[in-house]
CSV table of C-alpha atoms in Angstrom, one decimal:
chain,number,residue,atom,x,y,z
A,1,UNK,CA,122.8,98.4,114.4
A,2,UNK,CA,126.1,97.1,112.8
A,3,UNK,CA,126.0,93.8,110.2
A,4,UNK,CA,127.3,91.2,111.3
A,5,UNK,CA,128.3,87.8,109.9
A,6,UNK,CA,125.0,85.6,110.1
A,7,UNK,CA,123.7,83.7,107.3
A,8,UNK,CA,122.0,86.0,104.9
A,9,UNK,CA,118.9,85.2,102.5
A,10,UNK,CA,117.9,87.4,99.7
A,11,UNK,CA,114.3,88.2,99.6
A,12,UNK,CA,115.1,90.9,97.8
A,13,UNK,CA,118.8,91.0,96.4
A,14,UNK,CA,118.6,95.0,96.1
A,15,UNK,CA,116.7,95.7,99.7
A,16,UNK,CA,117.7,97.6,102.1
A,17,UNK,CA,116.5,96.2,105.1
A,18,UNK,CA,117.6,93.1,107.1
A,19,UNK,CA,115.6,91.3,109.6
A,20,UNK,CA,117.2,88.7,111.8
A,21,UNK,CA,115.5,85.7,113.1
A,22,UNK,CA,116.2,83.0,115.3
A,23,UNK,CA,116.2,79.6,114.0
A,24,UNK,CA,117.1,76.1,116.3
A,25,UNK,CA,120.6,76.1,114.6
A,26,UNK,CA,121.5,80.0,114.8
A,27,UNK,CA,120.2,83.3,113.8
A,28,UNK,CA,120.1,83.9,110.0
A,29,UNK,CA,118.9,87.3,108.2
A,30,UNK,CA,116.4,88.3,105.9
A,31,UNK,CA,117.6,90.5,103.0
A,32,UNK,CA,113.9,92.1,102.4
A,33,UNK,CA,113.1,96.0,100.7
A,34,UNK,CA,111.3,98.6,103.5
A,35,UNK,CA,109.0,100.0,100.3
A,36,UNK,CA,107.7,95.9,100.3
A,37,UNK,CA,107.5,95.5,104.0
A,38,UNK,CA,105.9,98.9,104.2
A,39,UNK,CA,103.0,98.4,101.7
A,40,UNK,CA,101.9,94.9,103.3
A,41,UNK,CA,102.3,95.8,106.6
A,42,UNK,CA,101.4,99.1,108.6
A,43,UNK,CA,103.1,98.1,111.4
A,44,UNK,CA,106.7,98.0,108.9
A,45,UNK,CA,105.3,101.1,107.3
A,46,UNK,CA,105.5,102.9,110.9
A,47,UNK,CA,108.3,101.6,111.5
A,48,UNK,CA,110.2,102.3,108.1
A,49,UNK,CA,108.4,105.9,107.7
A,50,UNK,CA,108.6,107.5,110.9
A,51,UNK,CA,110.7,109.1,113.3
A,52,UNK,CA,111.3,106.1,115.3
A,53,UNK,CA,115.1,105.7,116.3
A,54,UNK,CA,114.9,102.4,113.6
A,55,UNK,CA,113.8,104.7,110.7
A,56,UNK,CA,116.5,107.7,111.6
A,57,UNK,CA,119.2,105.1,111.8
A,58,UNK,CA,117.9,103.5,107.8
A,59,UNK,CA,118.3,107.1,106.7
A,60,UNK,CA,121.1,107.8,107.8
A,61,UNK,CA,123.7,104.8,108.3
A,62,UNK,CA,125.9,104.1,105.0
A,63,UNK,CA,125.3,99.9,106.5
A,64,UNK,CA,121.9,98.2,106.6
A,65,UNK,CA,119.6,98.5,109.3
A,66,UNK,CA,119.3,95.2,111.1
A,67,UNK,CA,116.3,94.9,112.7
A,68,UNK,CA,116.7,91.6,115.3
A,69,UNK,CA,113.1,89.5,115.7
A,70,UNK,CA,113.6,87.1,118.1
A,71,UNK,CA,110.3,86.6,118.8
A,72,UNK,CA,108.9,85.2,115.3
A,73,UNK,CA,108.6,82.2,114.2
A,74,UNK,CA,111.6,82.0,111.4
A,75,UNK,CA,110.1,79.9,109.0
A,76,UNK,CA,106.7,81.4,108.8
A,77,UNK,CA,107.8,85.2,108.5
A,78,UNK,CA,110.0,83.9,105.5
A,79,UNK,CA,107.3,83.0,104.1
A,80,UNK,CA,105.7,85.7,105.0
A,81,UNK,CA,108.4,87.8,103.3
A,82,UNK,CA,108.5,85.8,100.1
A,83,UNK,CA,104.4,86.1,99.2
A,84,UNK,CA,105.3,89.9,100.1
A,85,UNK,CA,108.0,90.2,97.8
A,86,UNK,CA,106.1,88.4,94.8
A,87,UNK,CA,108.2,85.1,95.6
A,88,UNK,CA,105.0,83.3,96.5
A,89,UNK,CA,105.7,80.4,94.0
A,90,UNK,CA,108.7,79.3,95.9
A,91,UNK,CA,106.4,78.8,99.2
A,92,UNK,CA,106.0,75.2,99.5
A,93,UNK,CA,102.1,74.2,99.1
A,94,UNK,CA,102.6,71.5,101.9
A,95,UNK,CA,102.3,73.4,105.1
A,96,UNK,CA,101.2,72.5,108.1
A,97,UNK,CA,98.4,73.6,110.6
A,98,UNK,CA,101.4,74.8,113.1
A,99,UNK,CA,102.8,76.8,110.3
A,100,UNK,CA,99.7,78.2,109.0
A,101,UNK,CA,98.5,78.9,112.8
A,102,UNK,CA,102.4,80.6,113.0
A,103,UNK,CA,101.9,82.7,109.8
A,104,UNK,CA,98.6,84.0,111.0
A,105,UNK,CA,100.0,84.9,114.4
A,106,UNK,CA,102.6,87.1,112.3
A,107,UNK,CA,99.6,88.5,110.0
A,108,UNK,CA,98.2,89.8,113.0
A,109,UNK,CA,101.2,91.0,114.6
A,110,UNK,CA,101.7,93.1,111.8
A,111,UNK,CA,98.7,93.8,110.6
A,112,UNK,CA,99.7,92.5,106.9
A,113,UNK,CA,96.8,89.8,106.6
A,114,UNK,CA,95.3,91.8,103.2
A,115,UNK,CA,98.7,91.0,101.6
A,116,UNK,CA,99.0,87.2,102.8
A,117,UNK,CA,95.4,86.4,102.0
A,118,UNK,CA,95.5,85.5,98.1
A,119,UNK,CA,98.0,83.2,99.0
A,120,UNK,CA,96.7,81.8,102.2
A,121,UNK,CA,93.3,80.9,100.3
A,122,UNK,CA,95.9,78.5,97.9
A,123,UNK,CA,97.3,77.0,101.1
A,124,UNK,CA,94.1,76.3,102.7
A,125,UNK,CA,92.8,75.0,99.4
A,126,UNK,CA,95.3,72.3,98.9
A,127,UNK,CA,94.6,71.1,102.3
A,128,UNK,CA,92.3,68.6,103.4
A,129,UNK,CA,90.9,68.6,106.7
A,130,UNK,CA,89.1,65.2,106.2
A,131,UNK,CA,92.5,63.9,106.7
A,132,UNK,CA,93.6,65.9,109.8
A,133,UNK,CA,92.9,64.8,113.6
A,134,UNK,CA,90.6,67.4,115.8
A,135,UNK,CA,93.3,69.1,117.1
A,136,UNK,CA,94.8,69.8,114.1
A,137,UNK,CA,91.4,71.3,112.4
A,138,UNK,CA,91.3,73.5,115.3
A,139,UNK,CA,94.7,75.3,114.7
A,140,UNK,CA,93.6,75.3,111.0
A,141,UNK,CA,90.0,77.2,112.1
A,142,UNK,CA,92.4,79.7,114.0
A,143,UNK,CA,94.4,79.8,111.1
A,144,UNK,CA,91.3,80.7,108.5
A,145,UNK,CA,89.8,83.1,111.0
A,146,UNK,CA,92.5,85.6,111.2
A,147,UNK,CA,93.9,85.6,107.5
A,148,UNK,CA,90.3,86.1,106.6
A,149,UNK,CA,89.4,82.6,104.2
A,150,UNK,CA,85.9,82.3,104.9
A,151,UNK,CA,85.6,79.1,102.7
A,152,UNK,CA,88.3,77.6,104.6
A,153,UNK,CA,86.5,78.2,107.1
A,154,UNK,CA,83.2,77.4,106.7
A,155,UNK,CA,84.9,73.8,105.8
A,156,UNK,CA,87.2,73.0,108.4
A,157,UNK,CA,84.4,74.2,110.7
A,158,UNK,CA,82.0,71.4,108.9
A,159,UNK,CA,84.9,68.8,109.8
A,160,UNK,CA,84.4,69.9,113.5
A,161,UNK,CA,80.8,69.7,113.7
A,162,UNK,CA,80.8,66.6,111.6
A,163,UNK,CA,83.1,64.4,113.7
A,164,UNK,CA,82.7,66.3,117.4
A,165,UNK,CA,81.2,64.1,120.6
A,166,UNK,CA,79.9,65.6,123.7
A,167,UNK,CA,78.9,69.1,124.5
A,168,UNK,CA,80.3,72.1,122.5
A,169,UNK,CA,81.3,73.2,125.5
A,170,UNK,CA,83.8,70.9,125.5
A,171,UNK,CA,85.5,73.1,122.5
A,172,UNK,CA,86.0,76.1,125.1
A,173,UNK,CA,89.5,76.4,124.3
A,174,UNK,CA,88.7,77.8,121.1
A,175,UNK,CA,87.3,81.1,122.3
A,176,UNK,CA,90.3,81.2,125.1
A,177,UNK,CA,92.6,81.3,122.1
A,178,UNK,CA,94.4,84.7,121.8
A,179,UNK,CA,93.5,85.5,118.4
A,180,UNK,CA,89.7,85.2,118.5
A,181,UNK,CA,87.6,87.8,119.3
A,182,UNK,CA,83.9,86.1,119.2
A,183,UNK,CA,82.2,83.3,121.1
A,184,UNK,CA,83.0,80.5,119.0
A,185,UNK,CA,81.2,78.2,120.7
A,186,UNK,CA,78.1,79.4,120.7
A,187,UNK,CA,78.3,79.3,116.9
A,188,UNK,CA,78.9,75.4,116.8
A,189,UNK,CA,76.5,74.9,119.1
A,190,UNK,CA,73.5,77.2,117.1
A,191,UNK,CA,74.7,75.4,114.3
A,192,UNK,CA,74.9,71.6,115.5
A,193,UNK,CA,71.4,72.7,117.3
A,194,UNK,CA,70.4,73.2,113.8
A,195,UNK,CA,71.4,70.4,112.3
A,196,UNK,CA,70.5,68.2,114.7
A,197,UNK,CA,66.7,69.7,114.9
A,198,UNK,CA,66.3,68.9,111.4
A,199,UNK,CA,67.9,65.3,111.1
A,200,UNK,CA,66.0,64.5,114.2
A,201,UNK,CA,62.7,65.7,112.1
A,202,UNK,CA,63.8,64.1,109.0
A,203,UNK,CA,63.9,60.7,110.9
A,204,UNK,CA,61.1,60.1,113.2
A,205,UNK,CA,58.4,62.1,111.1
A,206,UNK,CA,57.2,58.9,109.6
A,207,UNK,CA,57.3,57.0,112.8
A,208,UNK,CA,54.7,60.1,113.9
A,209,UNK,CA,52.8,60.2,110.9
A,210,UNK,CA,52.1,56.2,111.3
A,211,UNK,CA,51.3,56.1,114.8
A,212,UNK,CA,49.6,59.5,115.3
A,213,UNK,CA,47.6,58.4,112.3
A,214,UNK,CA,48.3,60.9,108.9
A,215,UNK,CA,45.5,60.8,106.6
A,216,UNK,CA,47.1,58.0,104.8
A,217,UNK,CA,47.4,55.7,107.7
A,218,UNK,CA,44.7,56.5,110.0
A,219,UNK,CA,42.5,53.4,109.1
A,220,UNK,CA,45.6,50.9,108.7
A,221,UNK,CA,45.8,48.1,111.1
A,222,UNK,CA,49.6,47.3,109.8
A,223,UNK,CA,51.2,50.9,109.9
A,224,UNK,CA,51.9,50.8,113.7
A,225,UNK,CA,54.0,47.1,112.9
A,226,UNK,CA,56.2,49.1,110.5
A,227,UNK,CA,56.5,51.8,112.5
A,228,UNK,CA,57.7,49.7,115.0
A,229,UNK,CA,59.9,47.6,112.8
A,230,UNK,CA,61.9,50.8,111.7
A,231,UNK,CA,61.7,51.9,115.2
A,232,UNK,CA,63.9,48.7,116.1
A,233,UNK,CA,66.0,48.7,113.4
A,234,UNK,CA,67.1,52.4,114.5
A,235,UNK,CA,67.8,51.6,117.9
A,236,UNK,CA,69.7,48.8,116.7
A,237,UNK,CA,72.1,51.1,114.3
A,238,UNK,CA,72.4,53.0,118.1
A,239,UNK,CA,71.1,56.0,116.4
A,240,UNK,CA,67.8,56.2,118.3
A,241,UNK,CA,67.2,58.9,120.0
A,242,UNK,CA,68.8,61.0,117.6
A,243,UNK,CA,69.6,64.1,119.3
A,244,UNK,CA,71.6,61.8,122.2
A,245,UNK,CA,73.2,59.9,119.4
A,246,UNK,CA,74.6,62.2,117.6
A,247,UNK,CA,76.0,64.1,121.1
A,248,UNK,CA,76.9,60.5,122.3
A,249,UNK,CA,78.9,58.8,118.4
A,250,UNK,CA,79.1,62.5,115.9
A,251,UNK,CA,76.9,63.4,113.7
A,252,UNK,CA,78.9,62.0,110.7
A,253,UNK,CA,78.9,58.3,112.7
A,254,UNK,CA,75.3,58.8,112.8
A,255,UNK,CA,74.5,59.8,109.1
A,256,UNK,CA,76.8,56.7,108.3
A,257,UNK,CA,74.3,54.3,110.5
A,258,UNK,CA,71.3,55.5,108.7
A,259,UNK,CA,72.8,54.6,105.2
A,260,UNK,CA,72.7,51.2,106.0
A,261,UNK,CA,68.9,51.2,107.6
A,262,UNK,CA,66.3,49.5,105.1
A,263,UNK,CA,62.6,49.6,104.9
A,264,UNK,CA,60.7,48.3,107.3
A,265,UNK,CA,59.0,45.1,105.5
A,266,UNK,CA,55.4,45.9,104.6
A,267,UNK,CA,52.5,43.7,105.4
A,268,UNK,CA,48.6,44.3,104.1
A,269,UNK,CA,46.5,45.0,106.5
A,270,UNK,CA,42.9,43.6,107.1
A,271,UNK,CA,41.5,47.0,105.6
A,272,UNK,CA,43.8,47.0,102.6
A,273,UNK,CA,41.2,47.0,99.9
A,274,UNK,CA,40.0,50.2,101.1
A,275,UNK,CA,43.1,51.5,103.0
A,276,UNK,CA,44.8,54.1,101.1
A,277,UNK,CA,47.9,53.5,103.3
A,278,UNK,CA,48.2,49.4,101.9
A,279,UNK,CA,46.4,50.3,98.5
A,280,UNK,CA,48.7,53.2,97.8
A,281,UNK,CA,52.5,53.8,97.6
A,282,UNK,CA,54.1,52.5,100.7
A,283,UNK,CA,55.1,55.0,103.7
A,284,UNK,CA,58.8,55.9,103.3
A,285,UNK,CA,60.5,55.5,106.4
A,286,UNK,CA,64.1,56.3,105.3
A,287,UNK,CA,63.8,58.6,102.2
A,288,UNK,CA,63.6,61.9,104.7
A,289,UNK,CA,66.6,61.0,106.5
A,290,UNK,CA,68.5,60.1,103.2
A,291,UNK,CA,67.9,63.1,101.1
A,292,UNK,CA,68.5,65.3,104.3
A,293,UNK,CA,71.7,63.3,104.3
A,294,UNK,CA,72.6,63.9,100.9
A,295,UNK,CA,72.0,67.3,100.6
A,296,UNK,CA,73.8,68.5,103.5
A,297,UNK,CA,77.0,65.9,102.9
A,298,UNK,CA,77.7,67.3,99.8
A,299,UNK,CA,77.3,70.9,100.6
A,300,UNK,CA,79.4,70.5,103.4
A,301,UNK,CA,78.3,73.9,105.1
A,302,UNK,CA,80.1,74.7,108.5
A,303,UNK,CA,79.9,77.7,109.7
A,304,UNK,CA,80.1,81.7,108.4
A,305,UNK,CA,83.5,83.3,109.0
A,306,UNK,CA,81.4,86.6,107.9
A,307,UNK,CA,78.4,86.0,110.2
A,308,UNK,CA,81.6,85.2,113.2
A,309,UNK,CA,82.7,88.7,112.8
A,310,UNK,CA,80.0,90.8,111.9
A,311,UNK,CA,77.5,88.8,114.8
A,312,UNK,CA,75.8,88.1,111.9
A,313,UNK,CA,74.6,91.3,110.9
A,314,UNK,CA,76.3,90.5,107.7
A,315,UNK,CA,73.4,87.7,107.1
A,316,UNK,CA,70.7,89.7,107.7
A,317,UNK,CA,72.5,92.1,105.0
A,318,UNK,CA,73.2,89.3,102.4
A,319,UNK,CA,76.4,90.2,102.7
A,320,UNK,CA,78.6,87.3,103.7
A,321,UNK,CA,81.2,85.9,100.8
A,322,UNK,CA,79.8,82.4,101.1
A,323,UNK,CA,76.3,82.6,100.1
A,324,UNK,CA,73.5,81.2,102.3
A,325,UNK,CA,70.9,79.2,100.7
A,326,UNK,CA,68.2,80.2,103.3
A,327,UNK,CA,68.7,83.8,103.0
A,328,UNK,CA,64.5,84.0,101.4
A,329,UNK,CA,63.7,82.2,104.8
A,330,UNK,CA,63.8,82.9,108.3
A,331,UNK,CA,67.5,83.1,110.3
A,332,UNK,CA,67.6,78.7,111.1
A,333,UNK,CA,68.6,79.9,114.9
């Protein structure tokens, strides 16, 4: 193909190779090096190193090859051109979940997601999915799965669980998404299951232990009235039953609700001077559900991106990048 007269940028000032892309204002051309585009990619490296009619016209026109890309998203194979050609640092840090989602897309076109991902694991780092709407965290967890940052997305996967209503069913557009090749939901809901099972634990063990009679309250007259009190006050805060609540408001509206529960007021009973319930330390009705709080807010676990891919053969290896804590214990689904 002949050069002609579009604008022209200089990946590479001495390449050889120019790729034409279509942006809302015109087509404009990517000066870029074949030996670059061939290392990163093995789809450029079959193209560029082959018999292909592309390659014979490289090697033997005196003009550059143009090679037209209409279908790419301009701005994201730049991009993708500049962390190729060592140009990274001129990639703006700012970049959105529709161009991370377009730069993975071209990644897995391809096949060049090895080369991207050093970079791709600053982008996702400077990006905060606290701050980003639902939608928008799942075009980022498409994003992390296919250039490969499993702490991206074990994060942005924890934003998800932490702020998602209804069934994970609901999320079925995820797994319809072409460039996902496992049942995502199934992993949110194993994983909100999980959480769930053990918040629920965390909060009504000391309502069973007081009415079911532990060996610390089975002779006190007053640990049912506590039990009761911190019943109320639960139901109250709408986060009783637990499991409903957090399916009905999000788990993270739910953890807030707790925060502001207090201790049910405590009352002697008529036993107290031999009940080791009212003679004791009082019954704790909220510590469970606060340190099970804590802890899991600030490790902010979401999901594997290892465990995702390998069907989580890579856990029972010990394998997976992001190290589990409960790897000594028993798979928790």
């Amino acid at each position: 193909m002949e050069e002609t007269k579009q604008p022209i940028i200089e990946i590479d000032p001495r390449g050889d190779v120019i790729l034409e892309l279509t942006w809302p204002d015109g087509k404009i051309g990517l000066l870029v090096s074949s030996k670059a585009m061939s290392l990163a990619s093995t789809v450029f490296d079959t193209l560029f190193n082959s018999s292909f009619n592309e390659g014979l016209q490289r090697q033997t026109a005196s003009k550059k090859l143009i090679i037209p890309l209409p279908q790419d998203d301009a701005e994201a194979f730049t991009i993708v051109c500049q962390v190729v050609h060592h140009r990274a640092d001129e990639v703006s840090q700012d970049l959105t979940a529709d161009c991370l989602v377009d730069i993975a897309i071209i990644c897995d076109k391809y096949e060049c997601v090895k080369a991207i991902s050093p970079a791709s694991a600053t982008w996702f780092q400077a990006l905060d999915p606290i701050s980003f709407v639902a939608s928008e965290n799942h075009k980022l967890l498409h994003a992390a799965y296919v250039l490969d940052a499993p702490h991206a997305f074990s994060r942005i996967s924890w934003e998800i669980l932490l702020n998602h209503r209804g069934p994970y069913k609901d999320l079925a557009h995820i797994d319809n998404h072409g460039l996902l090749i496992r049942d995502m939901t199934a992993e949110f809901e194993a994983r909100a299951a999980t959480l769930s099972t053990e918040l629920v634990k965390a909060v009504e063990e000391p309502i069973n232990a007081a009415l079911s009679g532990s060996a610390s309250t089975t002779c006190c007259t007053s640990a049912p009235d506590e039990a009761m009190l911190y019943l109320r006050g639960l139901v109250s805060k709408g986060v009783f039953p637990v499991a409903l609540a957090i399916t009905r408001v999000g788990l993270y509206s739910v953890v807030q609700n707790l925060s502001t529960l207090t201790e049910p007021k405590r009352k002697l009973c008529n036993n107290r001077f031999w009940c080791e319930n009212c003679s004791g330390p009082p019954l704790s009705y909220t510590k469970g559900a606060w340190e099970w709080s804590n802890e899991v807010m600030s490790t902010k676990r979401g999901i594997c991106l290892d465990c995702v891919r390998t069907g989580r053969e890579s856990y029972r290896r010990k394998q997976c990048r992001i190290k589990h804590a409960e790897w000594l214990e028993p798979m928790p689904w």
